[in-house]
Structure formats: structure tokens, C-alpha cells
Amino acid sequence: MEPEKSPVSAAETGEQTVEQTVEQTGEDLDLDLASIFVSDAQFNRNIFFDSSPQAVRLYMLYNHWGLKVALFFFLLLDLSLALFEDPALVHLPLWATLSLELLCVLVFAARLAHYARVIPPDKFWKDPKNICIIAILTLTLLDMLIYGSLKALDCPGVRWSRVLRPLLLVNVTEGRQLRRAVRSIRNALPQILLVFLLFIFSILIFSLMALKLFSKRGLKTTDGAPYFTNFLHIVFDLYVLVTTANSPDVMMPAYNSSSLFSVFFIVFILVNVYIFMSVFLAVVYNNYKKHLKEEVRQLVRAKRHKMARAFAVLQQKSAEGAEPVVTHDRWSRLVRRVRPDISHAHKELLWSVCDPEEKGAIGKLAFVQLADLLNIEVITLKQRPHPLQTLSPALYLSAPSRLLCTIVLHRGFVVLFDLIILVNAVFIALDEENPLISNSEWFFLVVYLLEILLKLYVHEPRAFFSRHNFWNWFDTVIVVAALVATVANSALKSASGYTSRQILDIVFILRVLRLVRVVDSIHRFRAIINTLIRIGPAILTFGQLILVVYYVFAMVGMELFQGRVRFLDSEDPERSHCGNVLLTDSAFARHNYCKNNFNHVVSSFILLLELTLVNQWHVLSSGFSLTTHPAARLYFILFHVTVVIIIINIFVAFVLEAFFVEYSVEKSSLQNSVEKKIQELQLGVQQEKMEENLVNSMETMDSDQENGQKKKPTLVFKIASKRYRTVDALIQRIFENDLDPEDFNENEDETNGNFSNPTFNL
Amino acid sequence: MEPEKSPVSAAETGEQTVEQTVEQTGEDLDLDLASIFVSDAQFNRNIFFDSSPQAVRLYMLYNHWGLKVALFFFLLLDLSLALFEDPALVHLPLWATLSLELLCVLVFAARLAHYARVIPPDKFWKDPKNICIIAILTLTLLDMLIYGSLKALDCPGVRWSRVLRPLLLVNVTEGRQLRRAVRSIRNALPQILLVFLLFIFSILIFSLMALKLFSKRGLKTTDGAPYFTNFLHIVFDLYVLVTTANSPDVMMPAYNSSSLFSVFFIVFILVNVYIFMSVFLAVVYNNYKKHLKEEVRQLVRAKRHKMARAFAVLQQKSAEGAEPVVTHDRWSRLVRRVRPDISHAHKELLWSVCDPEEKGAIGKLAFVQLADLLNIEVITLKQRPHPLQTLSPALYLSAPSRLLCTIVLHRGFVVLFDLIILVNAVFIALDEENPLISNSEWFFLVVYLLEILLKLYVHEPRAFFSRHNFWNWFDTVIVVAALVATVANSALKSASGYTSRQILDIVFILRVLRLVRVVDSIHRFRAIINTLIRIGPAILTFGQLILVVYYVFAMVGMELFQGRVRFLDSEDPERSHCGNVLLTDSAFARHNYCKNNFNHVVSSFILLLELTLVNQWHVLSSGFSLTTHPAARLYFILFHVTVVIIIINIFVAFVLEAFFVEYSVEKSSLQNSVEKKIQELQLGVQQEKMEENLVNSMETMDSDQENGQKKKPTLVFKIASKRYRTVDALIQRIFENDLDPEDFNENEDETNGNFSNPTFNL
């Protein structure tokens, strides 16, 4: 019985406890408890906390954003210690890194102790996550002790516990998304393994055939080495061919000897590259979808159950035998506790969605929606007059001023600036040594600044810079930064006669980035970019997963291969063979890959990225196997299997799935009912005129006000269309159509089934 | 109004014509007409044929398999002419290839003339397919004339019409599958183009940034060439980086100069390789699925309508006002005409599925199922005693003989032979120069032969070699071929003392292939292989598509690049630069890629396959741009976009979709009802004991017969589980769940909608 696993049994025992606590401490504690249930439901936290008053207070503290930020800061610190530890990018003395690590370990231990106070002891000790953290922390302390003593005695030591660091990311309570990704990979593993075995069998069969066909022919590779004579080398070469990294080189000697041999390679490529790689994607995708669906189903059930518990805490009966309800007053105080940041108007909007008939109280079904309602991002627009209008209405509303506004809001204004950007692109491409070109930069800077000022003249500044206007922010930041950098560069140049290469680089990058703005003007491009931005946060989960895998491989790689290959200054005579005579005349040194090494954590990460791209990975791996042992290739093969075959395929599966949802589903039913309500209350921004762009919507409002026909409300709402506050919500949406909205019957057996193992076993 | 497009209007006008013809020529013509409708429905042919008696006869002739085979033979001949035409693999005189091509053109013209007689003239001229064929044939004749005259005058000429040849494959009536694939690509093009433009924009922005950052730094590549100084070269290099073919080489000079520059490349790779390539797959997949779904919906409607027309032709009314029905007699004669090859028992089985209540006549709804019923592959097993049993029952049923049967059918027998295969694998891997090893080959051959003979002793030979026992056929063919080749080799060796390398190669390949049999013994591997075999035919459609695209690119490539790069004998002094001084010291020559050229159609195809694998495509393209013009790169970029970005992605989409169907759907409802009927009639093979393997099922039957408890029927049926006679059926199955089985209402508007343009416009 892990804590995250048993919201059901928690409910059954919990409700009794709740009844008692209500009598004891009354209203305030009720609201605390209910708000915890609601926020747990909102963020899909499945923590079996004790419902005693102290435990509830502690649990609220445990979920405080400050503590979470601190935790992630220390996690990041712990991971980034690799920069300063031997082999270091920036060298720090051993006592400094060890004491920093000790600090991190203490913080994690404190966090875990806090968690232990929140949940009942028996639950705590049954949760593999907690055991994992304790094990990792103990092993880390042990390793620090051993390594510290060894170094004090000047003996060589291995910091093996660094491999365990990224696993903390998976096992902390907040690593929910990551844990789910790891779990879906683990569930897909048996199927993947099966196909992988068949794939390996196929490679072995082809290798055997290659051995028999080519070994006696005395063929030579381009380097003059014997071609296909050793079985293990053939297996490796054919595995590399599956990744296409040595195509067509591996085929050339045989093909040069007889065209017919190309048949062997064509069959091999068709079977292993096209068929098997597609099957890998299909198997990974299929398993990923299947398990994710089951998990999300369980998550939604757990969420409904938590909301039902919150309802049980707050419910009141108007009369004997009547259905229990929650009154507007209690509901309102609950929402204020759960989300203190949302405006009163927004809260009332949500209430009117829950209580469309204005009864003043809502039943269980309506109450349960709250968690999803809070996840719908509603943008509150305060419709204020322009500050200049308040300052001097006569001037701002005068004919020339209004003409200016009309010009700025005209479609032609956008087209004009797109043309200016294109001209600017040509000027950037030309040589900046030419004084005309370099001076033109000042002209463009002024023009862009003018554009922003004009827009600020027309639009209300706070609306212009509201959180959701990505492109306005982008424009302003880029232009202002370019201005600052250009001025700094000129000042430096005129003061010392010397141009800073770094500042110039920044200026160049900013100048080119300005051109990106053109994309926003083309409606169809904007749609694609918006889709990408929307699925972005969900993709970041995979970023974390990649980080964990990269970190583990980087730590192992650094222990195995550090110092074997060195990047030397151009004056050094050993430069041609990367500081290691074993690499003389090797393909690795010939390609000038010396800087691709495991000598510190940053170069390790860059090398691993190159391996992820697959191309030339056999050359990279040959460098390290030549300088150590042929078995070093296993490290690179293992990396390829883990990252390229498994993780990249899951990434592709996720992107495909997210795209299909974006394309096919329009809005969730709950979003629709909120939107309908906004329309009913006439608080909506006219969607069709607005087109996801607040600048245009302002135009509509302005002209309405000028016409003075009807006093518009000063506050309007808008749903941040199809954007999700949490990744869960996106995943849930994927399977929304398959879920029954009335399904409250929790079945304990099912809850204890497949999904309910939200921990990462080492 | 294209012929394939208007089954609906055909139906409306057709039914009247049908009534008239019934009166005129009676029963026989009725059956002809109905059988055409049924077979059109079965194979999803949408041809608007004239329903006059002559036209119907001609149409039946048009659909005769002999004529179709002849057509495909001449299509293949036409395409393979490229082998003999200049630049030729096997040189034939010009008059020979020209007269062969003329023959092909005449055959295609005759086939088209036949088609013109079948359908009404106005329909014929409105079908773009026919116009396309006429245009292609005319242009081909014109080209032949011009080229022939030019050659007669010893002038150089270009055989440009060869590019058009593969388009015939798309436009002939039988190219239905291929046309559908082309159509789904064409429909996805606007969306793909949009993403492609954004992708190109992104590359241009990054190129501009690279130009500003790197051009003034005086960096050099490994070859000593200036690094990132020319904008167009940067664009090409970054495009190549998207395909990962020049990773990490393109990054190394910048990375060596400063580690910070790696950030530029990392961002580039994340955006363009991972994000954009995933988006391409998502867009292609999504559009493919969307359009395919619509097409299949229309196909199913057209099919039902054709079946309804067949019903209208055959229907009889038992009494005034009663529902029209088709009697068993008429139905039976119809099926005999449509599928003369199926057995009487199979036919009766289908009838009993249609008419479960044994009324002797069926209504419209039951009749319409016929087309789908005929597409379900039912295996008829004749349960015969073993010929040896018939010959000498006493001996065959004696105790030692029965013991032998028990041994052979025992699980241990399979395990024993798997072990022998593994030992054999080790022996093959060892050096065959050793006399012990080379003689062991005889031992293994004898053992394998013995195994087959033992199995034949136990199983009835015709059942053992029935069409669906893939592995029995595989085993026998491989072992017998290996025996013949080994004997031939030994005979040759002892006769002339000389070993033929070719025969030895074949012997080696056959020996290794024998090992593949091990896969069949492992149940889970067999499941994967069966899935692959099942989706195989559908994948062949993509094989045709690839053939068309490759052929077009090969023809263009041969005209552009023939003779530029030559593969020379090892003695030739020009070998090091591929016979072209422009290639001296180029990467192309250094990699020894001289044989990758466009000098004849076979080497062109191999080169195109290497380009499809992407790796080193920039080196290959550099060879041809160095020897011709830098713009030659466009040819290679265009090939990459067409084949890798579009066609391979559609291929992956198709494989994914087919896999999901195989995994998720068990059997179609119609298959289930046939299976239920087989069970009801006690004609079924016991599925659970049988496990898709007839050998095991024989065991069950044998022991039953031996027990003599119950006389089993001598004929049993089995559904070839989840295997499809046509690719359409597989595709239809993908969307089966979305289709309403009662939907007969054809809507002409919809039929004329998006889907109904089954032609390929040039």
C-alpha cells in the first residue's frame, strides 16, 4: 500500500475522521482540508496525508511553492556539482564540492523528514520512492566518506554515487510527470525487448552470411584494412549500418568487387532499417498509448474521488432527506484559499458555470468539476482607457491623433513593417564593413523603436504587455536589447577604438532574431507556431527524461574515458593525434574530433548529443575503444539502444499524439461551457474579430467606445484557447473522449491494478 | 464526370436499362451483369461500364486475368527497356529497343481502345486517366521519332519521354492502389508545403546568423577550406545538418574555436531536426489518415451500391407486395460465376452465413454482404488419411509406426532440431577449410532431409504442403536447394578440381538461411513475423510508389550525370579520381565512391537507395556537382524532400496504422459470423489446439481417429485469420468501426466531393 496508491481506502477511513475534525475545530480546518483536496485534485497529487490538524497544516507547508522552488534549486545545485568536481570544467577544491554536496544531502533529508511527518509511518515505509531516496542519500554519504578519505591519502578514487544523483529527480514527490514517463517506458520494455531480440537475431544471421560471402575474397576497405573477416567486427559494422552511419562506405568494397553483392546490402537495409525500425516505433508507440490511457483513467478517478471528499467536508443539508449541497459562500471561500490569485469576477464566472440556475448552492456533480474548471486558463482583461486619454482627452481624441491610431491599426502598417524587415534581412546579409550598411543599422533600430512607441500610443500599455502577448514581448525585448548592445558597442569603439567580439556577436544574433517576427504576420505560420508552443511544456517532460539519461551516461563515460582523448592548442605537436599516440592515423583524429571527449561534463553532454544524432557515432566510438579497450563499444551501443531506439521513439510517439489531439479536438466540453457562460454574460471578447491577438481586439473596443452606442463592461474574459496549465490536462484531453463523465464508482481492485505503482524501482 | 467517380448516377440510369435487358435476353445475361457488379464490388473497381450486352461481354473480357497479366508484362517490359537503352547495362541496337517500345505502345493503345468500347464515349473523354495515357503514348511516339531521326543523323538526343513511363503504372485501370497512395500524398501536399516553408525560413534565419557569427573569424574546415563564408553554402550545409549527414563535422571548426558556439548548433538541431522532423511526420500522418478515411467511406458506399444493383438484377418476388429476394439457386449460380475456384462446400458455408434461418432465399441486406464474404479467406482442408495408411494400413498403424509418429509430433522433436540448428550455426561460423567442418555439412544436410521425410511420414503430404504452411515450404525448398547446390559443387570439384565461387556462394547463403527456421519455434517471434507477413502486401503498394519515383529520378539523373563519374579497373591510373580530373582530391573520390554513378539504370537505382538512407548524401551529391555545376545539388535536395520527407513518412504512417489495427482489432464482425457458422456446423478445426499450425492440428485429428470415438467430417474449414485478399480490405478494416453498416443512402454531393477524383493529373 503505497501512499499514492490508495486514495480509495483513504476516502473510506478519511470521511469518518473528517466528521470528527469538523466537530472539533470547525469551519477553518474544514476549509483547509477541502482546499487541500481540491488542489491535490487540480494538480493530480496522490498523497495519502494524515487528516489530523497538525498533519494538514504540515502538508500545506509541504506543498508551499517556496519549499518546492528551494528543493529544485538544491536538486539543480547537486546536479551541477559535476561542473566543479574532478574532471572539472571549473576547478574547485575538494572540500568545497563535498560540503556543497553535504548541504544538498541535508536538504533532501529534511524534505523527506517533513514528508514522513505528513503521512502515516506505515505508509511512509511501504513507499519504494522513499526507500529509494533514503538509499540514494545513504550511498552518497558513504561514497563521499570513502572518496574523501582516499583523496586525503592521495589514492585514486571513483565518485560512483554521482550516477545516482539524477534518480533523485525521478523519486521526489514533485517528479510526477517524469515518473509517469519512466513508468510508460518500463511497461513497454518487455515488448521492445522481444522485437530487439528478433532484430539482433536478424543481424547475426546476416553477419554469418557476410562472413561466409566476403571473408575469403581478400577484399580491402578504403583504409586498406581487411574487409569483413572477423565475425564480431561484422556484427558491429552491420549494427552501425542499421543506424545508417556507415552507409554507403561499408558496402563499397563488396560492391566494387561485384555489383551482385549490392543485393545482400539492399535486402539487409530493407529488413533491418525500414522494417525493424518502423516496428520499433510501432511497438513503442502502441505500448505508450495503451499504458498512458490506463494511467490517465486511474488519475481521473482519483481526482473525482478527492473532489468528492472535499464535497463531503463542506456539504450541508438544507432539509432532512434533501440532497447535500455546498453553498455559494463556502464555495467562494474555498476557491479563495485554493487560488488566491484569481480575481473576484473570474470566481463569480466559475460559480455561474457551476450553478447555471442561480440556486445559490451546488450539488456533488457540479462541485466535482471545480478542479477542471480551475485548470482552464481564463484571461481577465481589464478594459481601461489609454493613460494618455485620461491625461488629456481632448488631445488624444483629436482628429490627427485618431487618424494616427487608424493608420497604426491598419493592415497596411503590418505589411509595411514586414517589408522593412525583409529589406533589413538583405542589409544584414551584406558586408557590415561598408559604412553605409553599418550606419543603416541605426536607421532600422530607430524605425523598430518607433513602431513599438506607435503601438504603445494606440494600445493600452498594460494590455499590450499582458502575459499572453508573446510577440509583443518578443519584439520589445529584442529591439531594446539590440539598442543597448549597439550603443554599448559604439561607445566602447569610440572610447577605446576596440570592438568587443562578444558584444558584436550578441548584436548580430539580436539583429537576426528580429527577422523572426515576420512569421507572426502570416496567419497560417502563426497557427503552426502556436501549436508548437502549446505542446511545448509537455515536451519538456521528455527534456527532463533526456537530462536524467544523459547525466547517468555522462558520469559513467567520464569515469571510463576521461583524459584518453585531449584537445590541444594548435601549437602542440601532439594535436594531430589528440594527445594519444594510439590515435595516430585513426579516423577519429583524421576527422579532427579531439574536442569530442569525456574530459568534463559539458563536453560529455555535447558528445552525447552528437551520439543521439547518430551520424559518425561509429567513428566517435572507435576513438574511445582504440584508446581503452574494444569492449568500450558496448557503452556506445547501449547509449544508442537506450536513447535512439527507446527514448526518441517515445518522444516521436508523444509529439504525434499531441499533434493529433491539437488537430482533431476543438475544445473540451468544460471549456465550452465556460465560454458559453462568458458569452451569456456578455463579458466575452468578440472572438471572430479578435483572432487570438489582443491588439486587434483593442481596436474593436476603441471604436465601440468612440461610437458611444453602448457602454461596454470594463472587464472582459477570454479563454486562453486550448492552452493547459498542467501537462496532465493535455494528456487527459487525449483520452477524454473515452472517459465516462458520470463514473464515480471507484473499484479498489482496479485502483490497485497496473497503474498504481507510481514509484521508480532501481 | 469521370467513370470511377459516378457509381451513383450509374445506378440510377442503370437500373432502368437493367429492367429492359432482363426482358430481352433473360437469365444468362442477368447473371453476367450481376457477377460483374459483385466482382467490381469485391475488388473495389469503380468503372462506369455500358450495360448493353456487347459492352458487358467486352467488360468481362477486359477484366480477364490473362489480359491483365499481359498488360503488366508489357508495363514491366517498357520499364525494363532502360536496361538496354543508352546508357545501357546490356547494350542492344537502337532499332531493337525502339521496336520493343513501339510494341509496348501498341499494346497500351489496344488496351485503351478496348476500354473505350466498354464505357460510354462521353465518360471516356472526361476521364483524366485516359487523357493522361493518350498524352503519354503520343509523347512517347513523338520522342521515339525525334530521337530515332537524330540518331540516324548522328546527332545527340535526349530520350525525355522515358520519364513518363512509370506514370503509366499510375494511370492504368489496374493501378487503383497506387493511384490512391498518390492521391493521399497530393492531398497532404498543401499542409506539408506550409510546414516546409516555415522550415526553410528557419534554416535561412539560422544561416544568416551563422554568416554573421562565423564568416569573419577566419575559421577553416578540416580540409583547410574557409568555413561558413558563403551564404548559399551555409544554407546547404545547414540543410545537410538537418539530415544529420554531416554531423558533427560541420560543427567542429566552430566548436574547436569556442565551446560556446556549440549552443548555436544545439539550438539548431533541437529546432530543425527534432521539432520540425516530428512535425513533418505528424502532418503527413494526420493528412494521410484523414483523406484515407474519407476515401474508404466512399469506397464502401460505392461497393454497397454495386451490390444493391446486382441484387436488383437478380431479385424475384415470391408474392405481390412481399420483399424482393434472391433464391438459393440464383445466388449459387452467381457465386459460381464470380469465383469458379471455390469449392461447393465453401459456397454452401457462405450461403448458410447469409441465410441462417434456412429460408432458401435472402433479402437485400444479407445479399449485400456477399462481396465482403468472398474477401474472407476460408481455407478448405480436405481431411484425408495418409497415403501410406491407404497403401498398407496394418504397417502404418502398427505399434512401432505409431511410436514414431508420437516421437515426431512430440515437443522434444522440435527442441532437438532447434539445438541441431544452433550447433550447425557454430559449425558454419568456423572455418570451412578444416576437413572435419566441411564434411559435417553432409551430416547436417542428411539430418535436415531426415527431418522433412519424418514429417512427411506423419503428416498427409498435401496438407503438409498446403498453400498456407509457409515454414514447411521454406524448409523444404531451402534444404533441397542446399542439397542440389552442395552435390553440384562436389561433383564439379571432383570432376575438374575447381570450385565455382558462384555455386559456393549460393551454398553458403542457403546454409545460413536454414538457421532462420529457429524463429518459427519461438511462439512470440512467430507472432511478430506473422504480423509482418500480413501487412506485407499492403506495404508493396509503397514499393510500387517508390519504383515510380526512383524511375523518374533515375531517368533524369542519367540524362544529367551519365559518364561524369566512372568506375575504372584497379590498373587504370585515373581510378583515384574516378576518371574525371575535376574529382582529384575530392571527398567523393577519397571515399572511393566511383561506382556510385548514373552510368546505367541499375547503378542509378543503387545510388538512389543510398541517397534514401541519407548518410553521406552530401558527399555523393558533391561528386556530381563538382563534375557538372553547383546547381546539381538541387537534384539531390529535391530527391531528399520527395523521398525522405514525404514518401518515407507516409510509409511510416502506414506501417504504424497497420500495426495498430493488427494489435487492437481482433476479427471483423463478418469474419466472426463465418467462424460461428463453421463452429455451428461442426466443420471447424479446433483453433486452440491448432495454433495457426496445421501440423499440430493433424495430431488432434490423428488421435481422434485412432480413438475412433466419433467419425469426424472429412472436410474442415478454417479462417485464414486476419489475412486479407486485397489491400483495400485491410484499409477498410482500419476504419471499419467508424462506418455504419446500415448506411445505404448515397449522397451524390458527397460522392462528387473531395475523394471522387481518382485520377492522377500530370
PDB file of N, CA, C and O in Angstrom, chain B residues 165-183:
ATOM      1  N   ARG B 165       7.236   7.050 -68.541  1.00  0.00           N
ATOM      2  CA  ARG B 165       6.870   5.628 -68.497  1.00  0.00           C
ATOM      3  C   ARG B 165       6.244   5.183 -67.179  1.00  0.00           C
ATOM      4  O   ARG B 165       5.181   4.577 -67.195  1.00  0.00           O
ATOM      5  N   PRO B 166       6.867   5.472 -66.021  1.00  0.00           N
ATOM      6  CA  PRO B 166       6.260   4.948 -64.788  1.00  0.00           C
ATOM      7  C   PRO B 166       4.882   5.535 -64.513  1.00  0.00           C
ATOM      8  O   PRO B 166       4.100   4.936 -63.782  1.00  0.00           O
ATOM      9  N   LEU B 167       4.589   6.699 -65.145  1.00  0.00           N
ATOM     10  CA  LEU B 167       3.271   7.291 -64.895  1.00  0.00           C
ATOM     11  C   LEU B 167       2.162   6.427 -65.485  1.00  0.00           C
ATOM     12  O   LEU B 167       1.011   6.510 -65.057  1.00  0.00           O
ATOM     13  N   LEU B 168       2.499   5.583 -66.454  1.00  0.00           N
ATOM     14  CA  LEU B 168       1.506   4.645 -66.984  1.00  0.00           C
ATOM     15  C   LEU B 168       1.017   3.723 -65.868  1.00  0.00           C
ATOM     16  O   LEU B 168      -0.161   3.403 -65.788  1.00  0.00           O
ATOM     17  N   LEU B 169       1.960   3.299 -65.014  1.00  0.00           N
ATOM     18  CA  LEU B 169       1.603   2.428 -63.889  1.00  0.00           C
ATOM     19  C   LEU B 169       0.507   3.064 -63.035  1.00  0.00           C
ATOM     20  O   LEU B 169      -0.351   2.391 -62.494  1.00  0.00           O
ATOM     21  N   VAL B 170       0.588   4.386 -62.896  1.00  0.00           N
ATOM     22  CA  VAL B 170      -0.383   5.088 -62.057  1.00  0.00           C
ATOM     23  C   VAL B 170      -1.715   5.212 -62.774  1.00  0.00           C
ATOM     24  O   VAL B 170      -2.773   5.156 -62.157  1.00  0.00           O
ATOM     25  N   ASN B 171      -1.684   5.355 -64.106  1.00  0.00           N
ATOM     26  CA  ASN B 171      -2.903   5.706 -64.823  1.00  0.00           C
ATOM     27  C   ASN B 171      -3.676   4.541 -65.416  1.00  0.00           C
ATOM     28  O   ASN B 171      -4.817   4.731 -65.830  1.00  0.00           O
ATOM     29  N   VAL B 172      -3.088   3.342 -65.462  1.00  0.00           N
ATOM     30  CA  VAL B 172      -3.882   2.223 -65.986  1.00  0.00           C
ATOM     31  C   VAL B 172      -4.981   1.883 -64.982  1.00  0.00           C
ATOM     32  O   VAL B 172      -4.854   2.168 -63.787  1.00  0.00           O
ATOM     33  N   THR B 173      -6.061   1.277 -65.508  1.00  0.00           N
ATOM     34  CA  THR B 173      -7.206   0.972 -64.654  1.00  0.00           C
ATOM     35  C   THR B 173      -6.807   0.151 -63.442  1.00  0.00           C
ATOM     36  O   THR B 173      -7.378   0.293 -62.365  1.00  0.00           O
ATOM     37  N   GLU B 174      -5.798  -0.713 -63.594  1.00  0.00           N
ATOM     38  CA  GLU B 174      -5.431  -1.631 -62.526  1.00  0.00           C
ATOM     39  C   GLU B 174      -4.550  -0.966 -61.457  1.00  0.00           C
ATOM     40  O   GLU B 174      -4.249  -1.578 -60.449  1.00  0.00           O
ATOM     41  N   GLY B 175      -4.124   0.267 -61.711  1.00  0.00           N
ATOM     42  CA  GLY B 175      -3.237   0.926 -60.753  1.00  0.00           C
ATOM     43  C   GLY B 175      -3.982   1.612 -59.634  1.00  0.00           C
ATOM     44  O   GLY B 175      -3.579   2.659 -59.144  1.00  0.00           O
ATOM     45  N   ARG B 176      -5.095   0.995 -59.231  1.00  0.00           N
ATOM     46  CA  ARG B 176      -6.003   1.604 -58.243  1.00  0.00           C
ATOM     47  C   ARG B 176      -5.298   1.928 -56.922  1.00  0.00           C
ATOM     48  O   ARG B 176      -5.375   3.042 -56.413  1.00  0.00           O
ATOM     49  N   GLN B 177      -4.582   0.942 -56.370  1.00  0.00           N
ATOM     50  CA  GLN B 177      -3.909   1.129 -55.073  1.00  0.00           C
ATOM     51  C   GLN B 177      -2.898   2.265 -55.154  1.00  0.00           C
ATOM     52  O   GLN B 177      -2.811   3.104 -54.275  1.00  0.00           O
ATOM     53  N   LEU B 178      -2.119   2.218 -56.228  1.00  0.00           N
ATOM     54  CA  LEU B 178      -1.059   3.193 -56.410  1.00  0.00           C
ATOM     55  C   LEU B 178      -1.662   4.584 -56.541  1.00  0.00           C
ATOM     56  O   LEU B 178      -1.173   5.553 -55.963  1.00  0.00           O
ATOM     57  N   ARG B 179      -2.782   4.655 -57.312  1.00  0.00           N
ATOM     58  CA  ARG B 179      -3.455   5.941 -57.507  1.00  0.00           C
ATOM     59  C   ARG B 179      -3.908   6.488 -56.165  1.00  0.00           C
ATOM     60  O   ARG B 179      -3.806   7.675 -55.890  1.00  0.00           O
ATOM     61  N   ARG B 180      -4.398   5.594 -55.317  1.00  0.00           N
ATOM     62  CA  ARG B 180      -4.865   6.056 -54.017  1.00  0.00           C
ATOM     63  C   ARG B 180      -3.701   6.619 -53.186  1.00  0.00           C
ATOM     64  O   ARG B 180      -3.840   7.652 -52.549  1.00  0.00           O
ATOM     65  N   ALA B 181      -2.565   5.921 -53.230  1.00  0.00           N
ATOM     66  CA  ALA B 181      -1.401   6.409 -52.483  1.00  0.00           C
ATOM     67  C   ALA B 181      -0.963   7.771 -53.009  1.00  0.00           C
ATOM     68  O   ALA B 181      -0.692   8.697 -52.232  1.00  0.00           O
ATOM     69  N   VAL B 182      -0.935   7.900 -54.352  1.00  0.00           N
ATOM     70  CA  VAL B 182      -0.539   9.182 -54.947  1.00  0.00           C
ATOM     71  C   VAL B 182      -1.510  10.272 -54.535  1.00  0.00           C
ATOM     72  O   VAL B 182      -1.124  11.387 -54.191  1.00  0.00           O
ATOM     73  N   ARG B 183      -2.808   9.923 -54.546  1.00  0.00           N
ATOM     74  CA  ARG B 183      -3.834  10.897 -54.185  1.00  0.00           C
ATOM     75  C   ARG B 183      -3.676  11.347 -52.743  1.00  0.00           C
ATOM     76  O   ARG B 183      -3.813  12.532 -52.438  1.00  0.00           O
TER      77      ARG B 183
END
